[in-house]
mmCIF file of C-alpha atoms in Angstrom:
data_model
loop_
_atom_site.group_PDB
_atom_site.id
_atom_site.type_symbol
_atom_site.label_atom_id
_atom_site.label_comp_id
_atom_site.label_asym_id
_atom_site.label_seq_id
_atom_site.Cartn_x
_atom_site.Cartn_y
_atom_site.Cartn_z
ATOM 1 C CA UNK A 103 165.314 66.543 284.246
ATOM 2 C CA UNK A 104 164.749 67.897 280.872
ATOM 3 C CA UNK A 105 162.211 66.488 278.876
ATOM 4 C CA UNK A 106 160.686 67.123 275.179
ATOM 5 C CA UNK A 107 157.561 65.229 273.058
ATOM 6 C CA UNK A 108 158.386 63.383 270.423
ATOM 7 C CA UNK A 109 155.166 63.492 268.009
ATOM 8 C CA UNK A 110 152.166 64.635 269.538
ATOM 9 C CA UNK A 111 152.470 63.163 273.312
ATOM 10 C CA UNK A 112 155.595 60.953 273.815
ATOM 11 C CA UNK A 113 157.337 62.704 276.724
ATOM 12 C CA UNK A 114 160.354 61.311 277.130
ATOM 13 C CA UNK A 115 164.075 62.617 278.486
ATOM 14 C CA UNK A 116 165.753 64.877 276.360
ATOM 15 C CA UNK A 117 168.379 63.136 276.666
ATOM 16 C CA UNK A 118 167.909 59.046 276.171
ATOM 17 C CA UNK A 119 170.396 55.955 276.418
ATOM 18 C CA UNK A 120 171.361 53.797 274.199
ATOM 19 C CA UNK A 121 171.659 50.314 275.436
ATOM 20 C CA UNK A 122 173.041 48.339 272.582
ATOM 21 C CA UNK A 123 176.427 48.831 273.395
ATOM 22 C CA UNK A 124 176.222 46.911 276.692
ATOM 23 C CA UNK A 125 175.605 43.526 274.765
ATOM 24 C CA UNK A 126 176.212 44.167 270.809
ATOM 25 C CA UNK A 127 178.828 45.590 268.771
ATOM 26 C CA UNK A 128 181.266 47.788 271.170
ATOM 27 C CA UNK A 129 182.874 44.950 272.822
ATOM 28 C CA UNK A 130 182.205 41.609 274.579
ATOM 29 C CA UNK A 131 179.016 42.096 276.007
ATOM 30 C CA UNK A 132 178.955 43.700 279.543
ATOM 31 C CA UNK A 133 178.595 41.038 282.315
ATOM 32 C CA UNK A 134 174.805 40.838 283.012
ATOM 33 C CA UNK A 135 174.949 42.523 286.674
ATOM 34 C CA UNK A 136 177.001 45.133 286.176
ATOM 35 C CA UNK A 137 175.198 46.381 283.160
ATOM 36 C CA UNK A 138 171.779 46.156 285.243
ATOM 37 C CA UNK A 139 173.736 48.362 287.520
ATOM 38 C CA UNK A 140 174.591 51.261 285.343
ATOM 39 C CA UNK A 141 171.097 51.010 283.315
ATOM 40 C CA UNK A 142 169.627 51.845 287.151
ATOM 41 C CA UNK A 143 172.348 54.391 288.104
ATOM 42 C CA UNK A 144 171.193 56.017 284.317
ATOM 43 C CA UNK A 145 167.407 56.027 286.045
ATOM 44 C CA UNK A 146 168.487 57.458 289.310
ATOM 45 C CA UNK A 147 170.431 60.324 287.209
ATOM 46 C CA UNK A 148 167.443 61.323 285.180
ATOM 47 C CA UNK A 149 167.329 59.106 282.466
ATOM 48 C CA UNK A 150 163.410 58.295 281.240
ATOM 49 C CA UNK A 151 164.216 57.039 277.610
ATOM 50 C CA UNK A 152 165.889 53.612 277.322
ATOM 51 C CA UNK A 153 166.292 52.358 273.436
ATOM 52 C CA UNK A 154 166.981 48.810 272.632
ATOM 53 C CA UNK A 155 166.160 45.843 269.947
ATOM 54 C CA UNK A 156 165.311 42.131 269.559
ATOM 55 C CA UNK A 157 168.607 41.652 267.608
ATOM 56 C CA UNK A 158 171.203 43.588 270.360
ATOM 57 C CA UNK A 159 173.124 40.700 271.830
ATOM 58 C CA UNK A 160 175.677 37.980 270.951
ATOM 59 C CA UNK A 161 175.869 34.157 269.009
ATOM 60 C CA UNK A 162 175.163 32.631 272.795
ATOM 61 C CA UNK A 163 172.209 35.156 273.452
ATOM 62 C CA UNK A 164 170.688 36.795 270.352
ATOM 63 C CA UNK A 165 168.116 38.802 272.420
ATOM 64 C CA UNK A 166 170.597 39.521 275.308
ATOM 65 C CA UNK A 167 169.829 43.211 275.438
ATOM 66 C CA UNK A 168 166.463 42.962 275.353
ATOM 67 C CA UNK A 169 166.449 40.746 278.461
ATOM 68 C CA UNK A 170 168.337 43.282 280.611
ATOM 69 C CA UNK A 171 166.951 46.458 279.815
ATOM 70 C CA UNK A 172 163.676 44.312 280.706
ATOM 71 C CA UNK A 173 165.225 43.192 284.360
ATOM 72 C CA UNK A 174 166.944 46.648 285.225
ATOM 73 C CA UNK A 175 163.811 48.796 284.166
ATOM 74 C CA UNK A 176 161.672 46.537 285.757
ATOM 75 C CA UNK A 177 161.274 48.687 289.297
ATOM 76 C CA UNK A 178 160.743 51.794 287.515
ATOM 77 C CA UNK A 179 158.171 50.617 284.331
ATOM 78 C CA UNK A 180 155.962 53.208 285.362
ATOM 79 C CA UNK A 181 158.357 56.158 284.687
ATOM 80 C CA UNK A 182 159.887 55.666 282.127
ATOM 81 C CA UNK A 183 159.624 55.070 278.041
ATOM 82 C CA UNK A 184 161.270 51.832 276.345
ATOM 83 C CA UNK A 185 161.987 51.652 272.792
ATOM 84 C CA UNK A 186 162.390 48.190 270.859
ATOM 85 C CA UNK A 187 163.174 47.832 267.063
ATOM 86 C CA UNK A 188 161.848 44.808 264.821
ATOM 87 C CA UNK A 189 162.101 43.803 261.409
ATOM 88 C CA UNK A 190 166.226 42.671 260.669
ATOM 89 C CA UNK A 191 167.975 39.498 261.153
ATOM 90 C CA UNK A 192 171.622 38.958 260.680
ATOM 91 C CA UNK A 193 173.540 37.026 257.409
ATOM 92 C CA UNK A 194 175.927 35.316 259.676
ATOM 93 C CA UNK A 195 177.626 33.698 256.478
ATOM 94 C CA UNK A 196 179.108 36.532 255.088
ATOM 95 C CA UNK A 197 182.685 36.700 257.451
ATOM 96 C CA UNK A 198 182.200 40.227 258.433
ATOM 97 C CA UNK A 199 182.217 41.181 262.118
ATOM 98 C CA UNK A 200 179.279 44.002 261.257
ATOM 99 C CA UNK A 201 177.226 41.175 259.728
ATOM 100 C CA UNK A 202 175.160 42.167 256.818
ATOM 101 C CA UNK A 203 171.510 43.242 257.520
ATOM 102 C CA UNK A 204 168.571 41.085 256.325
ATOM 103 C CA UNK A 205 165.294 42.908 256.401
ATOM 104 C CA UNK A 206 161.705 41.071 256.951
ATOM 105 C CA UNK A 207 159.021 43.543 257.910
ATOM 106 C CA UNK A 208 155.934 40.344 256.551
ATOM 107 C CA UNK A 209 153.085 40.811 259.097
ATOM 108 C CA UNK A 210 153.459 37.485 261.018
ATOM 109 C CA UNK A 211 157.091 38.718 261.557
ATOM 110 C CA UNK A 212 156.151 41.669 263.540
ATOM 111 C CA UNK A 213 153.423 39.818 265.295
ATOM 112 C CA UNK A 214 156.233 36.895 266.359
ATOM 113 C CA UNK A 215 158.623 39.915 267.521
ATOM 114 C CA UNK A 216 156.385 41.668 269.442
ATOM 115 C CA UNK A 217 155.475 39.124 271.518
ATOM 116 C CA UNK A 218 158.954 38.160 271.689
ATOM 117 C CA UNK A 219 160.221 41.367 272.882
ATOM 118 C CA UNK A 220 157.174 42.138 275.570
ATOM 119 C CA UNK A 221 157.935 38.515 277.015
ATOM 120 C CA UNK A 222 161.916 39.922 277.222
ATOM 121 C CA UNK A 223 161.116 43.316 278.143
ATOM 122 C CA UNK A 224 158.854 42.142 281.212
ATOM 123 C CA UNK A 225 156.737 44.614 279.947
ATOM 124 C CA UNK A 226 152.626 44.443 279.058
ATOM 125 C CA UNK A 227 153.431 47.572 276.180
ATOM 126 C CA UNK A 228 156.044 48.885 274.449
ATOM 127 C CA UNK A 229 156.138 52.838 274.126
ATOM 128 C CA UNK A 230 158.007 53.210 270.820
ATOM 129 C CA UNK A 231 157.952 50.220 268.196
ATOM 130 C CA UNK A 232 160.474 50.945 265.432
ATOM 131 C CA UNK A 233 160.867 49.296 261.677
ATOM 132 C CA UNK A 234 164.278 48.716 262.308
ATOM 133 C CA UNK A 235 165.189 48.988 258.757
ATOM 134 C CA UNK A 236 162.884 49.289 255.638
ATOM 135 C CA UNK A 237 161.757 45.832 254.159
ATOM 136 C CA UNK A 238 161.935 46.505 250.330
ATOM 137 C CA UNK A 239 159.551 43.527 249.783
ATOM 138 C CA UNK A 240 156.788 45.083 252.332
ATOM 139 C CA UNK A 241 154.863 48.039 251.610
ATOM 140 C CA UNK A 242 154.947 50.858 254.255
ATOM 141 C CA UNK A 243 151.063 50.424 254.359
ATOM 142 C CA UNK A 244 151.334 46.787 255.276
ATOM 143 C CA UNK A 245 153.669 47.377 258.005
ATOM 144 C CA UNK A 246 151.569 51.069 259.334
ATOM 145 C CA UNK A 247 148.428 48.749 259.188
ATOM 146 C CA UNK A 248 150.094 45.935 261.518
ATOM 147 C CA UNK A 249 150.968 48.898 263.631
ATOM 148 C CA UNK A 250 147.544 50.212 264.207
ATOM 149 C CA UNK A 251 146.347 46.500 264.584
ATOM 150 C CA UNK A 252 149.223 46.557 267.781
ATOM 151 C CA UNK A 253 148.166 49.663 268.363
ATOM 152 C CA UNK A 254 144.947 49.321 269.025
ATOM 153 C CA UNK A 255 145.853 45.681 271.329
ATOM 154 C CA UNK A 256 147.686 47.928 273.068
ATOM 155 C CA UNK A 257 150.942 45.572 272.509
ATOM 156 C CA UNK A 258 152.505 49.163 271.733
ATOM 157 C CA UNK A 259 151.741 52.714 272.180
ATOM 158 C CA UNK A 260 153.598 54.673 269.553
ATOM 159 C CA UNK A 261 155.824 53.560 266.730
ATOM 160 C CA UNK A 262 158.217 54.762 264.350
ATOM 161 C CA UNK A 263 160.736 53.846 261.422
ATOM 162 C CA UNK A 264 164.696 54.047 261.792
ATOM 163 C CA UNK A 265 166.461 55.036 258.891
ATOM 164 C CA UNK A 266 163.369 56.584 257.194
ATOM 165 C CA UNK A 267 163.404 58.227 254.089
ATOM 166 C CA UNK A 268 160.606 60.638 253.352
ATOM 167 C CA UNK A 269 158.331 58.409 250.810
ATOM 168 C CA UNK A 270 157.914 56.131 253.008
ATOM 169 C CA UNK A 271 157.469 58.086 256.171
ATOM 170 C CA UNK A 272 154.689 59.626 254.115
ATOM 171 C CA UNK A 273 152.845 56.462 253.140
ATOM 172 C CA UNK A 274 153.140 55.052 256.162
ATOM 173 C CA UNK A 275 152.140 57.840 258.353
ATOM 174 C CA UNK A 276 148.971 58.147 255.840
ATOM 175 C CA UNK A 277 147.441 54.762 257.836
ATOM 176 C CA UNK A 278 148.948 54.827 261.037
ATOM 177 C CA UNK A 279 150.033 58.383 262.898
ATOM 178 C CA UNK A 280 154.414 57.972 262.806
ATOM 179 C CA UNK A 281 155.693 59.328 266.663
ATOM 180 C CA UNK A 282 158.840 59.214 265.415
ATOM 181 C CA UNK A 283 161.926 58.584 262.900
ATOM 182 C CA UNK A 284 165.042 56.742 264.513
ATOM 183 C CA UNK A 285 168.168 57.584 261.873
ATOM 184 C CA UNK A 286 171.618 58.217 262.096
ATOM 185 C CA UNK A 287 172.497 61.916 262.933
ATOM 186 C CA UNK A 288 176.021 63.220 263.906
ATOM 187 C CA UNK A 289 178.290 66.346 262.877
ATOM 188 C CA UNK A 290 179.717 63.926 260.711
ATOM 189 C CA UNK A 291 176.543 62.258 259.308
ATOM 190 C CA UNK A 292 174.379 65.171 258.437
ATOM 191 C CA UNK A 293 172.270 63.377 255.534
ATOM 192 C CA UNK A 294 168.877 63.270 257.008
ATOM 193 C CA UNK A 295 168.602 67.358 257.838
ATOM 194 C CA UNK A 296 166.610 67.146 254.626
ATOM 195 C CA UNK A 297 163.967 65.313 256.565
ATOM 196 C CA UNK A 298 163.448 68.024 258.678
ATOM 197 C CA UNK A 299 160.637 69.827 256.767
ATOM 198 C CA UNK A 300 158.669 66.738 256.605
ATOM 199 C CA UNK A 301 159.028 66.160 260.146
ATOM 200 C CA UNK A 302 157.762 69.076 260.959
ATOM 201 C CA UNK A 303 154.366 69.265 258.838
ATOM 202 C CA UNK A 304 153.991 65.792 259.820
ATOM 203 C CA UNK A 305 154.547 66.576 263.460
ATOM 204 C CA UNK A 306 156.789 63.508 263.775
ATOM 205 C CA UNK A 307 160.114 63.556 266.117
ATOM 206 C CA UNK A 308 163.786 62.847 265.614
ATOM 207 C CA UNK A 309 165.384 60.382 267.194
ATOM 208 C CA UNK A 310 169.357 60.219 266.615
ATOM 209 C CA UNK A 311 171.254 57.590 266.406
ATOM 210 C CA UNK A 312 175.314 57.301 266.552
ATOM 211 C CA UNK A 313 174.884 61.048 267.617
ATOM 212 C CA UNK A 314 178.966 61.474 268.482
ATOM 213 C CA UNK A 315 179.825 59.068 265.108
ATOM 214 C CA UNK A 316 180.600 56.126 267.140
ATOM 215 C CA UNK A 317 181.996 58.036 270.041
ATOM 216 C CA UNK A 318 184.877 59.988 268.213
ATOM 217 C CA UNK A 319 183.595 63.480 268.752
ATOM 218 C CA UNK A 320 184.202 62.768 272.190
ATOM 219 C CA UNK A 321 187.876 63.238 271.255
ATOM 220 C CA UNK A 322 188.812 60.297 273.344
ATOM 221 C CA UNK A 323 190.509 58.563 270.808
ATOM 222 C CA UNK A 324 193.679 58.645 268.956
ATOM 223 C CA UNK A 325 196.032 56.780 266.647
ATOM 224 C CA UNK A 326 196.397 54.653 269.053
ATOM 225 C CA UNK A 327 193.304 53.537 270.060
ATOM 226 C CA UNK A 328 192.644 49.742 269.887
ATOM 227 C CA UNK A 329 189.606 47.721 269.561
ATOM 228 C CA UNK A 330 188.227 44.541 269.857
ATOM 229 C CA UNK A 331 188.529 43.277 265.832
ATOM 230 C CA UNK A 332 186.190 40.050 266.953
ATOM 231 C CA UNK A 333 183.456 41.830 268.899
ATOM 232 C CA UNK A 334 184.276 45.796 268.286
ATOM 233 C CA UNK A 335 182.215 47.481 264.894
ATOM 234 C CA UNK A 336 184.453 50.507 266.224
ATOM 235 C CA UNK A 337 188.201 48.448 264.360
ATOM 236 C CA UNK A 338 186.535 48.413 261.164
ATOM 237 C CA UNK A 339 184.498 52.050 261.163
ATOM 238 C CA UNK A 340 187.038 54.272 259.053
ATOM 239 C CA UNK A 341 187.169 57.208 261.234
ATOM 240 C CA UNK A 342 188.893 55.611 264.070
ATOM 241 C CA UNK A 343 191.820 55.064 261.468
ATOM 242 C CA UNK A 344 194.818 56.621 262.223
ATOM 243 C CA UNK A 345 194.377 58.433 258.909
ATOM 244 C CA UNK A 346 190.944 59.905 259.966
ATOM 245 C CA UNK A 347 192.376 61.261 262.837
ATOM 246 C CA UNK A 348 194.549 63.511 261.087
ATOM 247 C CA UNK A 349 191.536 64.450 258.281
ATOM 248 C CA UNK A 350 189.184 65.288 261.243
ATOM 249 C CA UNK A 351 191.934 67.970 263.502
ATOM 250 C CA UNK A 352 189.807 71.117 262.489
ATOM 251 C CA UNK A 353 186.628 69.181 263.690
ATOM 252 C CA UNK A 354 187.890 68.186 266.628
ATOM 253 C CA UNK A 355 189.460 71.308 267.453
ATOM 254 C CA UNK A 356 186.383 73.214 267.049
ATOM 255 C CA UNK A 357 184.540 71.222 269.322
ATOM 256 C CA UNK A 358 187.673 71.374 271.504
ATOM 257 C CA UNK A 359 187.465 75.453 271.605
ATOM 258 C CA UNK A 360 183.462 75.540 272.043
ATOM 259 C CA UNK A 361 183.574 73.124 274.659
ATOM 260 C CA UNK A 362 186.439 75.249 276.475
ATOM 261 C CA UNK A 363 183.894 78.523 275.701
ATOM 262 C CA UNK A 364 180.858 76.925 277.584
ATOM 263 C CA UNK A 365 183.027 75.143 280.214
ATOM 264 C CA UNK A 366 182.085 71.745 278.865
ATOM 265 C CA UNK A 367 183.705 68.516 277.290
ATOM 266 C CA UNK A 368 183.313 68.228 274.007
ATOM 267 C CA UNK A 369 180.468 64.997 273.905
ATOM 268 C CA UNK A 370 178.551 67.255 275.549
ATOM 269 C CA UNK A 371 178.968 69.797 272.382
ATOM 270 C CA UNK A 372 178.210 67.334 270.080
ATOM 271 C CA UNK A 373 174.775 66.440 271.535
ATOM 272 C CA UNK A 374 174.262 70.108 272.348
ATOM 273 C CA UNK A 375 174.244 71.194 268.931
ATOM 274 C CA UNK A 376 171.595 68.891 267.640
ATOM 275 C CA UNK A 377 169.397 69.474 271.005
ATOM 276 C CA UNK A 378 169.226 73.184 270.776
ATOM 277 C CA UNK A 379 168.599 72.895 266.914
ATOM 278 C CA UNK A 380 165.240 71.544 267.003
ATOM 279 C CA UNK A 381 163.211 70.588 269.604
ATOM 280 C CA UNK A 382 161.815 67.246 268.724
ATOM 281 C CA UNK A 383 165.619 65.609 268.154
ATOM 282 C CA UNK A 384 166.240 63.211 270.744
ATOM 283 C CA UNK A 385 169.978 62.175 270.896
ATOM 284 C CA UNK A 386 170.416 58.629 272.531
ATOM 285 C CA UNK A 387 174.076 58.129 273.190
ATOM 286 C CA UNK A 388 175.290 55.213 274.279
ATOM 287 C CA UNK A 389 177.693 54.119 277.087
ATOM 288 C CA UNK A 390 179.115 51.431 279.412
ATOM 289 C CA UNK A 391 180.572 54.034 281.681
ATOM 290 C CA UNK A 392 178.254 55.822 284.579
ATOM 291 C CA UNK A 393 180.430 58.685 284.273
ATOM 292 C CA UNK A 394 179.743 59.140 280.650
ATOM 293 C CA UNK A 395 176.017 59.003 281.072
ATOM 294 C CA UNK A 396 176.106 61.581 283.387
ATOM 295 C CA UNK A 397 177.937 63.520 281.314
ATOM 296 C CA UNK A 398 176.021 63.223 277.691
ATOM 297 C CA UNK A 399 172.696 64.100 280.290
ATOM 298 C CA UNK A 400 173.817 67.083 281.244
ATOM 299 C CA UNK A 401 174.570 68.100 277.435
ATOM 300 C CA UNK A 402 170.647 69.153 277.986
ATOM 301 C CA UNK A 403 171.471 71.769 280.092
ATOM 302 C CA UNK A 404 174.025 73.332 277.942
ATOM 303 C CA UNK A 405 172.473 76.722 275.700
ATOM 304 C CA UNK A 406 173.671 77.088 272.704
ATOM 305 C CA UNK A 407 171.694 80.146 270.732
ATOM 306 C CA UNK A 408 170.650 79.942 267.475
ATOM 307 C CA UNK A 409 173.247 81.744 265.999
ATOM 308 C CA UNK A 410 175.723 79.425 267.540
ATOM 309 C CA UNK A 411 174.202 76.260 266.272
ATOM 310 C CA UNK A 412 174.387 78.169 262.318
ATOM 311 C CA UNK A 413 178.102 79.201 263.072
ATOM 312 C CA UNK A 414 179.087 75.557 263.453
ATOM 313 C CA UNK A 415 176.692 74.223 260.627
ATOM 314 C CA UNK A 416 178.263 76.942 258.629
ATOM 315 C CA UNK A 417 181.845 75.679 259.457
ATOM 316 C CA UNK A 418 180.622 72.233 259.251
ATOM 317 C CA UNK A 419 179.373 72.616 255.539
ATOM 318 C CA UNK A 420 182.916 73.907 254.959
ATOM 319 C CA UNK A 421 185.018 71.596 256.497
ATOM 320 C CA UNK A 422 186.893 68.709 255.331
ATOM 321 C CA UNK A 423 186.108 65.006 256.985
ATOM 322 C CA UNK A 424 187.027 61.545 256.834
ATOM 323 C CA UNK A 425 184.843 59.528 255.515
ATOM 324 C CA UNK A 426 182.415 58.177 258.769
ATOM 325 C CA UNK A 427 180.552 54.789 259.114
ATOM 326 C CA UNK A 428 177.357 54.791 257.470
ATOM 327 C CA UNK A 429 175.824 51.704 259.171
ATOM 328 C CA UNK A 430 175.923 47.799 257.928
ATOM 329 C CA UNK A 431 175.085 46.697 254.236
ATOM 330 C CA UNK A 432 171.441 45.799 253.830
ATOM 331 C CA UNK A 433 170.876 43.073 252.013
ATOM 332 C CA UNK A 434 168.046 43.922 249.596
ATOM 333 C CA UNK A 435 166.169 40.654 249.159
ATOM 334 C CA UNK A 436 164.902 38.283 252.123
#
């Protein structure tokens, strides 16, 4: 099993999963014992870095995922690290299936969804407490100083911010130490490299999001591919269109030919690039299929040099794309 820190002493797999997808946004959620079942078979395979959030699940069960990463992990608590998010709710009102995002990061808030999620979780800690999204009405001091109070309790041991920009990773890492950003990052979504530099005098690690753009660098899916348009983000995410697939060919052909180079599929590719670019980037992947996990784990194992990893940023920089889904619209007021 590979492993790598992220900040100064979170050692977790360097390869994690992804849970959402087994209750939220890829689908009807997975029924309740088979997803136990592959969370496990993940474990037995090597997995030590499980990432969920008090808002993964469906209308019936709002905190569905939470619940069964809680139940399958419970066996193993010991060995491995569980990530939970707080801070967004849902605007249900607004007709779209990728409901818009409604931040609330107000002390009492995180208090209430921490000892929501440890309740869920079956867990006396949390190892990685994420800001789900930033709370424009909150100050990043506010929130870092709830943090240390939690902290400190012991409710968590580490936390971090998804979808971080570099002010506020500054201010709040000035109160309370940041393990860890949690952003989108794919060979399509390339944004937050600027981060990088920060990250690095900061000593704060990567964890990526959406690391094969919703699955598609996989190169599993064509024109044809059909999803869910009542529980499936994937029918409305524009590079699954049929046009995408024809403005993305070079990408996916380049993957296609490295893969074929370092006898490997093309997932594994994907998550190889970003895991042999810097050592404190974490991809999390997620899947319903054991086969797949298996798969995106033993990206880790796959060496790609450094010269490699510029050749296809270099390509990258110069290639045309489809436009690839950035993520739901935040609402900006509470």
């Amino acid at each position: 099993m590979n492993t790598r820190l992220l900040g100064k002493d979170l050692e977790v797999s360097a390869v994690g999963l992804g849970c959402m997808g087994f209750s939220h946004a890829y689908g009807a959620p997975t029924e309740s014992k088979e997803a136990m079942r592959a969370i496990q078979a993940a474990f037995e395979m090597g997995y030590r870095f499980f990432d969920t959030a008090e808002i993964y699940g469906s209308a019936e069960d709002p905190h569905e995922n939470e619940v069964l990463v809680g139940k399958a992990l419970k066996p193993y608590r010991n060995h491995v690290k569980i990530a939970s998010k707080f801070g967004i709710g849902f605007d249900k009102t607004d007709g779209r299936i990728n409901h818009a995002l409604i931040p609330n990061s107000t002390p009492s808030v995180i208090r209430a969804s921490v000892e929501g999620s440890l309740r869920r979780l079956q867990t006396d800690h949390i190892d990685l407490y994420f800001q789900h999204r930033i709370d424009p009405n909150t100050p990043p001091e506010v929130v870092a100083e709830v943090m240390a109070e939690l902290i400190k309790k012991g409710d968590i041991t580490h936390w971090g911010i998804s979808e971080a920009n570099e002010e506020y990773i500054r201010r709040a890492d000035a109160v309370c130490k940041v393990t860890a950003i949690e952003n989108r990052y794919s060979m399509m979504a390339r944004g937050y490299e600027s981060l990088f530099p920060v990250l690095e005098e900061l000593a704060i690690g990567f964890v990526a999001f959406s690391p094969m753009a919703n699955g598609f660098l996989s190169g599993k899916y064509n024109h044809n591919s059909v999803f869910d348009q009542k529980f499936d983000y994937r029918s409305v995410m524009p590079q699954f269109s049929a046009e995408a697939q024809q403005q993305n060919q070079e990408l996916l052909t380049m993957l296609k030919e490295m893969a074929e180079e370092k006898h490997a599929t093309q997932a594994q590719i994907s998550l190889a690039w970003m895991i042999c670019k810097k050592p404190y980037l974490v991809p999390i992947p997620g899947t319903r299929k054991i086969e797949r996990m298996l798969e995106n784990l033993r990206a880790a194992e796959i060496t790609l040099t450094q010269q490699e990893v510029q050749n296809l940023d270099d390509a990258l920089e110069k290639m045309k794309m489809s436009e690839v889904f950035g993520g739901s619209k935040v609402l900006r007021k509470v």
